[in-house]
PDB file of C-alpha atoms in Angstrom:
ATOM      1  CA  UNK A1381      57.915 148.523 294.781  1.00  0.00           C
ATOM      2  CA  UNK A1382      55.089 145.382 295.082  1.00  0.00           C
ATOM      3  CA  UNK A1383      53.149 143.634 292.511  1.00  0.00           C
ATOM      4  CA  UNK A1384      50.304 141.931 292.372  1.00  0.00           C
ATOM      5  CA  UNK A1385      48.888 140.751 289.557  1.00  0.00           C
ATOM      6  CA  UNK A1386      47.227 138.003 287.202  1.00  0.00           C
ATOM      7  CA  UNK A1387      49.736 136.153 284.830  1.00  0.00           C
ATOM      8  CA  UNK A1388      49.306 134.215 282.546  1.00  0.00           C
ATOM      9  CA  UNK A1389      51.809 131.242 283.343  1.00  0.00           C
ATOM     10  CA  UNK A1390      52.056 128.422 280.839  1.00  0.00           C
ATOM     11  CA  UNK A1391      48.475 127.987 279.870  1.00  0.00           C
ATOM     12  CA  UNK A1392      47.323 129.000 283.683  1.00  0.00           C
ATOM     13  CA  UNK A1393      46.381 132.490 284.817  1.00  0.00           C
ATOM     14  CA  UNK A1394      47.862 132.804 288.791  1.00  0.00           C
ATOM     15  CA  UNK A1395      47.849 135.175 291.469  1.00  0.00           C
ATOM     16  CA  UNK A1396      51.320 136.513 291.728  1.00  0.00           C
ATOM     17  CA  UNK A1397      52.957 139.110 294.451  1.00  0.00           C
ATOM     18  CA  UNK A1398      56.705 140.447 294.485  1.00  0.00           C
ATOM     19  CA  UNK A1399      57.696 143.162 297.347  1.00  0.00           C
ATOM     20  CA  UNK A1400      60.935 144.383 297.502  1.00  0.00           C
ATOM     21  CA  UNK A1401      63.525 146.123 295.815  1.00  0.00           C
ATOM     22  CA  UNK A1402      64.136 145.340 291.305  1.00  0.00           C
ATOM     23  CA  UNK A1403      67.632 145.600 291.809  1.00  0.00           C
ATOM     24  CA  UNK A1404      67.663 143.394 295.042  1.00  0.00           C
ATOM     25  CA  UNK A1405      68.619 139.007 295.014  1.00  0.00           C
ATOM     26  CA  UNK A1406      65.819 138.154 293.936  1.00  0.00           C
ATOM     27  CA  UNK A1407      63.621 134.994 296.320  1.00  0.00           C
ATOM     28  CA  UNK A1408      60.205 132.270 295.231  1.00  0.00           C
ATOM     29  CA  UNK A1409      58.980 131.460 297.508  1.00  0.00           C
ATOM     30  CA  UNK A1410      56.938 128.069 296.844  1.00  0.00           C
ATOM     31  CA  UNK A1411      54.172 127.710 299.539  1.00  0.00           C
ATOM     32  CA  UNK A1412      52.508 123.521 300.377  1.00  0.00           C
ATOM     33  CA  UNK A1413      50.105 121.783 300.583  1.00  0.00           C
ATOM     34  CA  UNK A1414      48.544 121.554 297.017  1.00  0.00           C
ATOM     35  CA  UNK A1415      44.502 122.159 296.962  1.00  0.00           C
ATOM     36  CA  UNK A1416      44.856 123.863 300.019  1.00  0.00           C
ATOM     37  CA  UNK A1417      47.488 126.482 300.238  1.00  0.00           C
ATOM     38  CA  UNK A1418      48.167 129.460 298.933  1.00  0.00           C
ATOM     39  CA  UNK A1419      50.835 132.702 298.856  1.00  0.00           C
ATOM     40  CA  UNK A1420      49.673 133.909 302.159  1.00  0.00           C
ATOM     41  CA  UNK A1421      51.802 131.250 304.139  1.00  0.00           C
ATOM     42  CA  UNK A1422      55.250 132.844 301.903  1.00  0.00           C
ATOM     43  CA  UNK A1423      53.812 136.248 302.321  1.00  0.00           C
ATOM     44  CA  UNK A1424      53.824 136.618 305.806  1.00  0.00           C
ATOM     45  CA  UNK A1425      56.890 134.369 306.284  1.00  0.00           C
ATOM     46  CA  UNK A1426      59.434 136.084 303.625  1.00  0.00           C
ATOM     47  CA  UNK A1427      57.635 138.713 302.758  1.00  0.00           C
ATOM     48  CA  UNK A1428      60.650 141.173 306.070  1.00  0.00           C
ATOM     49  CA  UNK A1429      63.394 139.726 303.974  1.00  0.00           C
ATOM     50  CA  UNK A1430      61.701 142.235 301.269  1.00  0.00           C
ATOM     51  CA  UNK A1431      63.543 144.297 303.072  1.00  0.00           C
ATOM     52  CA  UNK A1432      66.973 142.899 301.204  1.00  0.00           C
ATOM     53  CA  UNK A1433      66.014 141.115 298.837  1.00  0.00           C
ATOM     54  CA  UNK A1434      62.842 140.887 295.515  1.00  0.00           C
ATOM     55  CA  UNK A1435      60.736 137.979 297.281  1.00  0.00           C
ATOM     56  CA  UNK A1436      57.790 137.024 295.188  1.00  0.00           C
ATOM     57  CA  UNK A1437      54.803 134.532 296.008  1.00  0.00           C
ATOM     58  CA  UNK A1438      51.942 133.121 294.281  1.00  0.00           C
ATOM     59  CA  UNK A1439      49.319 130.823 293.689  1.00  0.00           C
ATOM     60  CA  UNK A1440      50.555 128.140 292.368  1.00  0.00           C
ATOM     61  CA  UNK A1441      47.970 126.536 289.728  1.00  0.00           C
ATOM     62  CA  UNK A1442      44.865 124.939 290.927  1.00  0.00           C
ATOM     63  CA  UNK A1443      45.475 126.363 294.784  1.00  0.00           C
ATOM     64  CA  UNK A1444      44.950 129.865 296.174  1.00  0.00           C
ATOM     65  CA  UNK A1445      43.207 132.262 293.606  1.00  0.00           C
ATOM     66  CA  UNK A1446      44.954 130.788 290.982  1.00  0.00           C
ATOM     67  CA  UNK A1447      43.272 128.680 288.207  1.00  0.00           C
ATOM     68  CA  UNK A1448      43.040 124.753 288.245  1.00  0.00           C
ATOM     69  CA  UNK A1449      44.082 124.564 284.129  1.00  0.00           C
ATOM     70  CA  UNK A1450      45.678 120.521 285.246  1.00  0.00           C
ATOM     71  CA  UNK A1451      48.217 118.820 284.984  1.00  0.00           C
ATOM     72  CA  UNK A1452      48.985 119.315 288.622  1.00  0.00           C
ATOM     73  CA  UNK A1453      52.333 117.412 288.446  1.00  0.00           C
ATOM     74  CA  UNK A1454      55.500 118.503 290.100  1.00  0.00           C
ATOM     75  CA  UNK A1455      56.638 118.894 285.960  1.00  0.00           C
ATOM     76  CA  UNK A1456      54.344 121.108 285.530  1.00  0.00           C
ATOM     77  CA  UNK A1457      54.691 123.113 289.208  1.00  0.00           C
ATOM     78  CA  UNK A1458      58.687 123.539 288.539  1.00  0.00           C
ATOM     79  CA  UNK A1459      57.904 124.889 285.148  1.00  0.00           C
ATOM     80  CA  UNK A1460      55.772 127.516 286.569  1.00  0.00           C
ATOM     81  CA  UNK A1461      58.761 128.303 288.786  1.00  0.00           C
ATOM     82  CA  UNK A1462      60.880 129.446 285.627  1.00  0.00           C
ATOM     83  CA  UNK A1463      58.224 130.862 284.113  1.00  0.00           C
ATOM     84  CA  UNK A1464      58.214 133.424 286.241  1.00  0.00           C
ATOM     85  CA  UNK A1465      61.858 133.902 287.073  1.00  0.00           C
ATOM     86  CA  UNK A1466      62.053 134.300 283.977  1.00  0.00           C
ATOM     87  CA  UNK A1467      59.384 137.574 283.458  1.00  0.00           C
ATOM     88  CA  UNK A1468      61.034 138.678 286.226  1.00  0.00           C
ATOM     89  CA  UNK A1469      64.299 138.771 284.424  1.00  0.00           C
ATOM     90  CA  UNK A1470      66.423 137.413 286.258  1.00  0.00           C
ATOM     91  CA  UNK A1471      68.795 134.050 285.870  1.00  0.00           C
ATOM     92  CA  UNK A1472      70.040 132.747 289.353  1.00  0.00           C
ATOM     93  CA  UNK A1473      67.407 133.362 292.122  1.00  0.00           C
ATOM     94  CA  UNK A1474      67.201 131.337 296.297  1.00  0.00           C
ATOM     95  CA  UNK A1475      64.751 129.084 296.056  1.00  0.00           C
ATOM     96  CA  UNK A1476      62.266 128.333 299.501  1.00  0.00           C
ATOM     97  CA  UNK A1477      59.628 126.510 299.967  1.00  0.00           C
ATOM     98  CA  UNK A1478      57.456 124.445 303.012  1.00  0.00           C
ATOM     99  CA  UNK A1479      56.199 121.339 303.437  1.00  0.00           C
ATOM    100  CA  UNK A1480      54.625 120.328 299.315  1.00  0.00           C
ATOM    101  CA  UNK A1481      56.472 123.724 298.426  1.00  0.00           C
ATOM    102  CA  UNK A1482      59.758 122.256 299.501  1.00  0.00           C
ATOM    103  CA  UNK A1483      58.771 119.340 297.791  1.00  0.00           C
ATOM    104  CA  UNK A1484      59.200 121.702 294.297  1.00  0.00           C
ATOM    105  CA  UNK A1485      61.868 123.519 295.813  1.00  0.00           C
ATOM    106  CA  UNK A1486      64.021 120.217 295.468  1.00  0.00           C
ATOM    107  CA  UNK A1487      62.624 119.276 291.910  1.00  0.00           C
ATOM    108  CA  UNK A1488      63.588 122.735 290.443  1.00  0.00           C
ATOM    109  CA  UNK A1489      66.808 122.415 291.912  1.00  0.00           C
ATOM    110  CA  UNK A1490      67.728 119.691 290.787  1.00  0.00           C
ATOM    111  CA  UNK A1491      66.833 120.582 287.715  1.00  0.00           C
ATOM    112  CA  UNK A1492      68.204 123.742 287.172  1.00  0.00           C
ATOM    113  CA  UNK A1493      70.990 123.827 289.342  1.00  0.00           C
ATOM    114  CA  UNK A1494      72.679 126.121 287.217  1.00  0.00           C
ATOM    115  CA  UNK A1495      69.606 129.455 287.501  1.00  0.00           C
ATOM    116  CA  UNK A1496      69.800 128.181 292.160  1.00  0.00           C
ATOM    117  CA  UNK A1497      72.418 130.321 293.684  1.00  0.00           C
ATOM    118  CA  UNK A1498      70.816 128.948 297.830  1.00  0.00           C
ATOM    119  CA  UNK A1499      68.087 126.521 298.635  1.00  0.00           C
ATOM    120  CA  UNK A1500      66.086 126.946 302.018  1.00  0.00           C
ATOM    121  CA  UNK A1501      63.524 124.374 302.962  1.00  0.00           C
ATOM    122  CA  UNK A1502      61.312 123.928 305.834  1.00  0.00           C
ATOM    123  CA  UNK A1503      59.781 120.665 307.367  1.00  0.00           C
ATOM    124  CA  UNK A1504      59.975 118.721 303.480  1.00  0.00           C
ATOM    125  CA  UNK A1505      60.498 115.458 302.706  1.00  0.00           C
ATOM    126  CA  UNK A1506      62.693 113.536 299.873  1.00  0.00           C
ATOM    127  CA  UNK A1507      60.565 110.576 298.928  1.00  0.00           C
ATOM    128  CA  UNK A1508      57.457 109.371 301.535  1.00  0.00           C
ATOM    129  CA  UNK A1509      59.575 106.577 304.193  1.00  0.00           C
ATOM    130  CA  UNK A1510      58.455 108.469 306.664  1.00  0.00           C
ATOM    131  CA  UNK A1511      53.941 109.270 306.023  1.00  0.00           C
ATOM    132  CA  UNK A1512      52.925 105.993 308.099  1.00  0.00           C
ATOM    133  CA  UNK A1513      54.552 108.458 311.315  1.00  0.00           C
ATOM    134  CA  UNK A1514      52.238 111.106 310.132  1.00  0.00           C
ATOM    135  CA  UNK A1515      49.870 108.152 310.010  1.00  0.00           C
ATOM    136  CA  UNK A1516      50.360 107.021 314.038  1.00  0.00           C
ATOM    137  CA  UNK A1517      50.299 110.440 315.513  1.00  0.00           C
ATOM    138  CA  UNK A1518      47.557 111.512 314.556  1.00  0.00           C
ATOM    139  CA  UNK A1519      46.189 108.208 315.617  1.00  0.00           C
ATOM    140  CA  UNK A1520      47.874 108.818 319.315  1.00  0.00           C
ATOM    141  CA  UNK A1521      47.337 112.767 320.054  1.00  0.00           C
ATOM    142  CA  UNK A1522      45.895 113.391 322.655  1.00  0.00           C
ATOM    143  CA  UNK A1523      44.814 116.869 321.534  1.00  0.00           C
ATOM    144  CA  UNK A1524      40.962 116.490 319.903  1.00  0.00           C
ATOM    145  CA  UNK A1525      40.110 112.599 318.433  1.00  0.00           C
ATOM    146  CA  UNK A1526      40.832 112.812 314.405  1.00  0.00           C
ATOM    147  CA  UNK A1527      37.930 110.286 312.690  1.00  0.00           C
ATOM    148  CA  UNK A1528      38.836 107.433 311.396  1.00  0.00           C
ATOM    149  CA  UNK A1529      38.293 108.566 307.818  1.00  0.00           C
ATOM    150  CA  UNK A1530      40.519 111.937 308.227  1.00  0.00           C
ATOM    151  CA  UNK A1531      43.241 109.043 309.254  1.00  0.00           C
ATOM    152  CA  UNK A1532      42.445 107.124 306.224  1.00  0.00           C
ATOM    153  CA  UNK A1533      42.315 109.605 303.944  1.00  0.00           C
ATOM    154  CA  UNK A1534      46.589 110.813 305.397  1.00  0.00           C
ATOM    155  CA  UNK A1535      48.483 111.780 302.774  1.00  0.00           C
ATOM    156  CA  UNK A1536      46.298 109.814 300.045  1.00  0.00           C
ATOM    157  CA  UNK A1537      45.070 112.312 298.053  1.00  0.00           C
ATOM    158  CA  UNK A1538      41.212 110.335 298.398  1.00  0.00           C
ATOM    159  CA  UNK A1539      38.507 113.321 298.023  1.00  0.00           C
ATOM    160  CA  UNK A1540      35.591 113.420 296.180  1.00  0.00           C
ATOM    161  CA  UNK A1541      34.493 117.240 297.230  1.00  0.00           C
ATOM    162  CA  UNK A1542      35.842 120.398 298.384  1.00  0.00           C
ATOM    163  CA  UNK A1543      33.547 119.860 301.348  1.00  0.00           C
ATOM    164  CA  UNK A1544      34.484 116.330 302.541  1.00  0.00           C
ATOM    165  CA  UNK A1545      38.822 117.718 301.816  1.00  0.00           C
ATOM    166  CA  UNK A1546      37.432 120.598 303.798  1.00  0.00           C
ATOM    167  CA  UNK A1547      36.151 118.669 306.784  1.00  0.00           C
ATOM    168  CA  UNK A1548      39.110 117.029 306.707  1.00  0.00           C
ATOM    169  CA  UNK A1549      41.018 119.465 306.734  1.00  0.00           C
ATOM    170  CA  UNK A1550      39.714 120.969 310.001  1.00  0.00           C
ATOM    171  CA  UNK A1551      40.198 117.630 311.796  1.00  0.00           C
ATOM    172  CA  UNK A1552      43.660 117.633 311.694  1.00  0.00           C
ATOM    173  CA  UNK A1553      44.492 120.867 311.612  1.00  0.00           C
ATOM    174  CA  UNK A1554      45.994 120.700 315.214  1.00  0.00           C
ATOM    175  CA  UNK A1555      48.464 118.736 314.840  1.00  0.00           C
ATOM    176  CA  UNK A1556      50.711 121.097 312.740  1.00  0.00           C
ATOM    177  CA  UNK A1557      51.703 123.407 316.446  1.00  0.00           C
ATOM    178  CA  UNK A1558      53.629 122.845 318.703  1.00  0.00           C
ATOM    179  CA  UNK A1559      51.484 124.622 321.401  1.00  0.00           C
ATOM    180  CA  UNK A1560      48.262 124.127 319.734  1.00  0.00           C
ATOM    181  CA  UNK A1561      45.801 126.838 319.371  1.00  0.00           C
ATOM    182  CA  UNK A1562      41.986 126.646 318.527  1.00  0.00           C
ATOM    183  CA  UNK A1563      41.411 130.069 317.752  1.00  0.00           C
ATOM    184  CA  UNK A1564      44.411 130.045 314.748  1.00  0.00           C
ATOM    185  CA  UNK A1565      42.182 126.397 313.577  1.00  0.00           C
ATOM    186  CA  UNK A1566      39.954 128.488 312.609  1.00  0.00           C
ATOM    187  CA  UNK A1567      41.054 131.262 311.147  1.00  0.00           C
ATOM    188  CA  UNK A1568      43.414 128.888 308.775  1.00  0.00           C
ATOM    189  CA  UNK A1569      39.973 126.528 307.652  1.00  0.00           C
ATOM    190  CA  UNK A1570      38.639 129.710 307.305  1.00  0.00           C
ATOM    191  CA  UNK A1571      40.564 131.575 304.907  1.00  0.00           C
ATOM    192  CA  UNK A1572      41.637 128.283 303.234  1.00  0.00           C
ATOM    193  CA  UNK A1573      39.982 127.948 299.779  1.00  0.00           C
ATOM    194  CA  UNK A1574      40.068 124.272 298.717  1.00  0.00           C
ATOM    195  CA  UNK A1575      40.374 122.996 295.413  1.00  0.00           C
ATOM    196  CA  UNK A1576      40.023 119.119 295.610  1.00  0.00           C
ATOM    197  CA  UNK A1577      41.113 118.005 292.207  1.00  0.00           C
ATOM    198  CA  UNK A1578      44.303 119.640 292.768  1.00  0.00           C
ATOM    199  CA  UNK A1579      44.863 117.493 296.245  1.00  0.00           C
ATOM    200  CA  UNK A1580      43.912 114.383 294.538  1.00  0.00           C
ATOM    201  CA  UNK A1581      46.342 114.373 292.420  1.00  0.00           C
ATOM    202  CA  UNK A1582      49.100 115.718 294.254  1.00  0.00           C
ATOM    203  CA  UNK A1583      49.166 113.051 297.209  1.00  0.00           C
ATOM    204  CA  UNK A1584      47.449 110.354 294.933  1.00  0.00           C
ATOM    205  CA  UNK A1585      49.107 110.562 291.634  1.00  0.00           C
ATOM    206  CA  UNK A1586      52.282 112.516 292.971  1.00  0.00           C
ATOM    207  CA  UNK A1587      53.304 110.829 296.623  1.00  0.00           C
ATOM    208  CA  UNK A1588      53.852 107.605 295.175  1.00  0.00           C
ATOM    209  CA  UNK A1589      56.262 107.446 292.618  1.00  0.00           C
ATOM    210  CA  UNK A1590      57.916 110.662 294.609  1.00  0.00           C
ATOM    211  CA  UNK A1591      61.223 109.604 295.617  1.00  0.00           C
ATOM    212  CA  UNK A1592      64.553 112.096 294.743  1.00  0.00           C
ATOM    213  CA  UNK A1593      66.807 110.177 297.071  1.00  0.00           C
ATOM    214  CA  UNK A1594      69.150 109.605 293.705  1.00  0.00           C
ATOM    215  CA  UNK A1595      69.924 112.714 292.644  1.00  0.00           C
ATOM    216  CA  UNK A1596      69.766 114.662 295.464  1.00  0.00           C
ATOM    217  CA  UNK A1597      73.517 114.465 295.610  1.00  0.00           C
ATOM    218  CA  UNK A1598      73.694 116.580 292.198  1.00  0.00           C
ATOM    219  CA  UNK A1599      72.286 119.667 294.392  1.00  0.00           C
ATOM    220  CA  UNK A1600      75.475 121.661 294.631  1.00  0.00           C
ATOM    221  CA  UNK A1601      74.251 124.939 295.434  1.00  0.00           C
ATOM    222  CA  UNK A1602      74.322 126.635 299.533  1.00  0.00           C
ATOM    223  CA  UNK A1603      71.188 124.078 301.100  1.00  0.00           C
ATOM    224  CA  UNK A1604      69.405 125.789 304.469  1.00  0.00           C
ATOM    225  CA  UNK A1605      67.250 122.279 305.030  1.00  0.00           C
ATOM    226  CA  UNK A1606      65.109 123.582 308.218  1.00  0.00           C
ATOM    227  CA  UNK A1607      62.185 121.417 311.118  1.00  0.00           C
ATOM    228  CA  UNK A1608      60.400 121.398 314.259  1.00  0.00           C
ATOM    229  CA  UNK A1609      61.697 119.709 316.188  1.00  0.00           C
ATOM    230  CA  UNK A1610      58.103 118.601 317.019  1.00  0.00           C
ATOM    231  CA  UNK A1611      55.769 118.350 312.755  1.00  0.00           C
ATOM    232  CA  UNK A1612      54.315 115.775 312.716  1.00  0.00           C
ATOM    233  CA  UNK A1613      53.548 115.038 309.022  1.00  0.00           C
ATOM    234  CA  UNK A1614      57.443 115.930 307.757  1.00  0.00           C
ATOM    235  CA  UNK A1615      59.629 114.319 310.847  1.00  0.00           C
ATOM    236  CA  UNK A1616      62.712 115.701 311.777  1.00  0.00           C
ATOM    237  CA  UNK A1617      64.540 111.840 310.392  1.00  0.00           C
ATOM    238  CA  UNK A1618      62.819 113.363 306.892  1.00  0.00           C
ATOM    239  CA  UNK A1619      64.831 116.979 307.014  1.00  0.00           C
ATOM    240  CA  UNK A1620      68.381 114.474 307.686  1.00  0.00           C
ATOM    241  CA  UNK A1621      67.776 112.200 304.761  1.00  0.00           C
ATOM    242  CA  UNK A1622      68.233 115.319 302.466  1.00  0.00           C
ATOM    243  CA  UNK A1623      70.915 116.823 304.965  1.00  0.00           C
ATOM    244  CA  UNK A1624      72.814 113.918 304.399  1.00  0.00           C
ATOM    245  CA  UNK A1625      72.821 112.946 300.740  1.00  0.00           C
ATOM    246  CA  UNK A1626      72.997 117.385 299.288  1.00  0.00           C
ATOM    247  CA  UNK A1627      76.555 118.017 300.203  1.00  0.00           C
ATOM    248  CA  UNK A1628      77.247 120.718 302.620  1.00  0.00           C
ATOM    249  CA  UNK A1629      73.582 120.585 303.159  1.00  0.00           C
ATOM    250  CA  UNK A1630      72.695 122.774 307.032  1.00  0.00           C
ATOM    251  CA  UNK A1631      70.543 121.186 308.532  1.00  0.00           C
ATOM    252  CA  UNK A1632      68.203 123.546 311.336  1.00  0.00           C
ATOM    253  CA  UNK A1633      65.780 121.897 313.981  1.00  0.00           C
ATOM    254  CA  UNK A1634      63.137 124.657 315.984  1.00  0.00           C
ATOM    255  CA  UNK A1635      63.097 123.010 318.999  1.00  0.00           C
ATOM    256  CA  UNK A1636      59.360 124.763 320.151  1.00  0.00           C
ATOM    257  CA  UNK A1637      58.116 123.951 316.344  1.00  0.00           C
ATOM    258  CA  UNK A1638      56.256 121.736 315.277  1.00  0.00           C
ATOM    259  CA  UNK A1639      55.532 122.276 310.632  1.00  0.00           C
ATOM    260  CA  UNK A1640      55.959 125.632 311.021  1.00  0.00           C
ATOM    261  CA  UNK A1641      58.776 126.711 312.306  1.00  0.00           C
ATOM    262  CA  UNK A1642      58.944 129.921 310.088  1.00  0.00           C
ATOM    263  CA  UNK A1643      55.809 130.648 311.973  1.00  0.00           C
ATOM    264  CA  UNK A1644      55.869 130.027 315.652  1.00  0.00           C
ATOM    265  CA  UNK A1645      59.283 130.834 316.211  1.00  0.00           C
ATOM    266  CA  UNK A1646      59.765 133.887 313.144  1.00  0.00           C
ATOM    267  CA  UNK A1647      62.865 135.960 314.717  1.00  0.00           C
ATOM    268  CA  UNK A1648      64.930 132.600 315.285  1.00  0.00           C
ATOM    269  CA  UNK A1649      64.464 131.005 311.467  1.00  0.00           C
ATOM    270  CA  UNK A1650      64.536 134.730 309.720  1.00  0.00           C
ATOM    271  CA  UNK A1651      67.901 135.271 311.535  1.00  0.00           C
ATOM    272  CA  UNK A1652      69.088 131.214 310.359  1.00  0.00           C
ATOM    273  CA  UNK A1653      67.801 132.015 307.364  1.00  0.00           C
ATOM    274  CA  UNK A1654      69.289 135.486 306.590  1.00  0.00           C
ATOM    275  CA  UNK A1655      72.405 133.896 308.383  1.00  0.00           C
ATOM    276  CA  UNK A1656      72.818 131.383 305.614  1.00  0.00           C
ATOM    277  CA  UNK A1657      72.220 133.364 302.380  1.00  0.00           C
ATOM    278  CA  UNK A1658      74.609 135.864 304.035  1.00  0.00           C
ATOM    279  CA  UNK A1659      77.121 133.289 304.493  1.00  0.00           C
ATOM    280  CA  UNK A1660      75.718 131.815 301.463  1.00  0.00           C
ATOM    281  CA  UNK A1661      77.564 135.194 299.755  1.00  0.00           C
ATOM    282  CA  UNK A1662      73.857 135.814 298.369  1.00  0.00           C
ATOM    283  CA  UNK A1663      73.312 139.335 300.143  1.00  0.00           C
TER     284      UNK A1663
END
């Protein structure tokens, strides 16, 4: 049974969708790229799991079709996840997230360990230690020439308008996939809703203070850490750090992927996640 509503969550209007059996185990998936991302990617990536799971996706406050109600903080985004969990009546969930959504998934697991049955992470990080590598890759790529003004804004949250954020997104999109397809980049650009203030808050205010490494040993739920071998933004080393710090975490590297193995190697990604959840006893 599907669900598609605009819900009032902690004062914000969030567009929320749910798929799969209402009595199935719950999975909440958080999208990445605050101010750029939306529920469309998690819906596409985790929709196939609705044959077994109650898959819940949503546009976070300040992104997609949801309202721009501040604050745009990790604590608020975590509180929104928990409110959505409570709305659907689930005591425990599989928490999943990729890229910046992985930051929120990690933060949720740290804040609410009793509510997470398993954690699925994709191309994410526990701190900003590897951000300089993204700048280096942007400078050295042979796919396109990225303007210096765009390179200077990677991970900074310094945008003056939605139009400027759009031009930045257009400039860096060629870096994301292992096999570059300009047509896919154009489609992603056309489908994106821009919220530059959200993006500025995420990267200009939240990220300079972001370092979850000291708290990761406290995560006790089964954890799967996935990453594309050729990820320019959150490299394999960032995932290795997470896997080393979370007890018994499993690390899987997708050899033919960049930042999005869930889209670049979907069959392998889905099989990997299903096998992990089955072994974790969630299914």
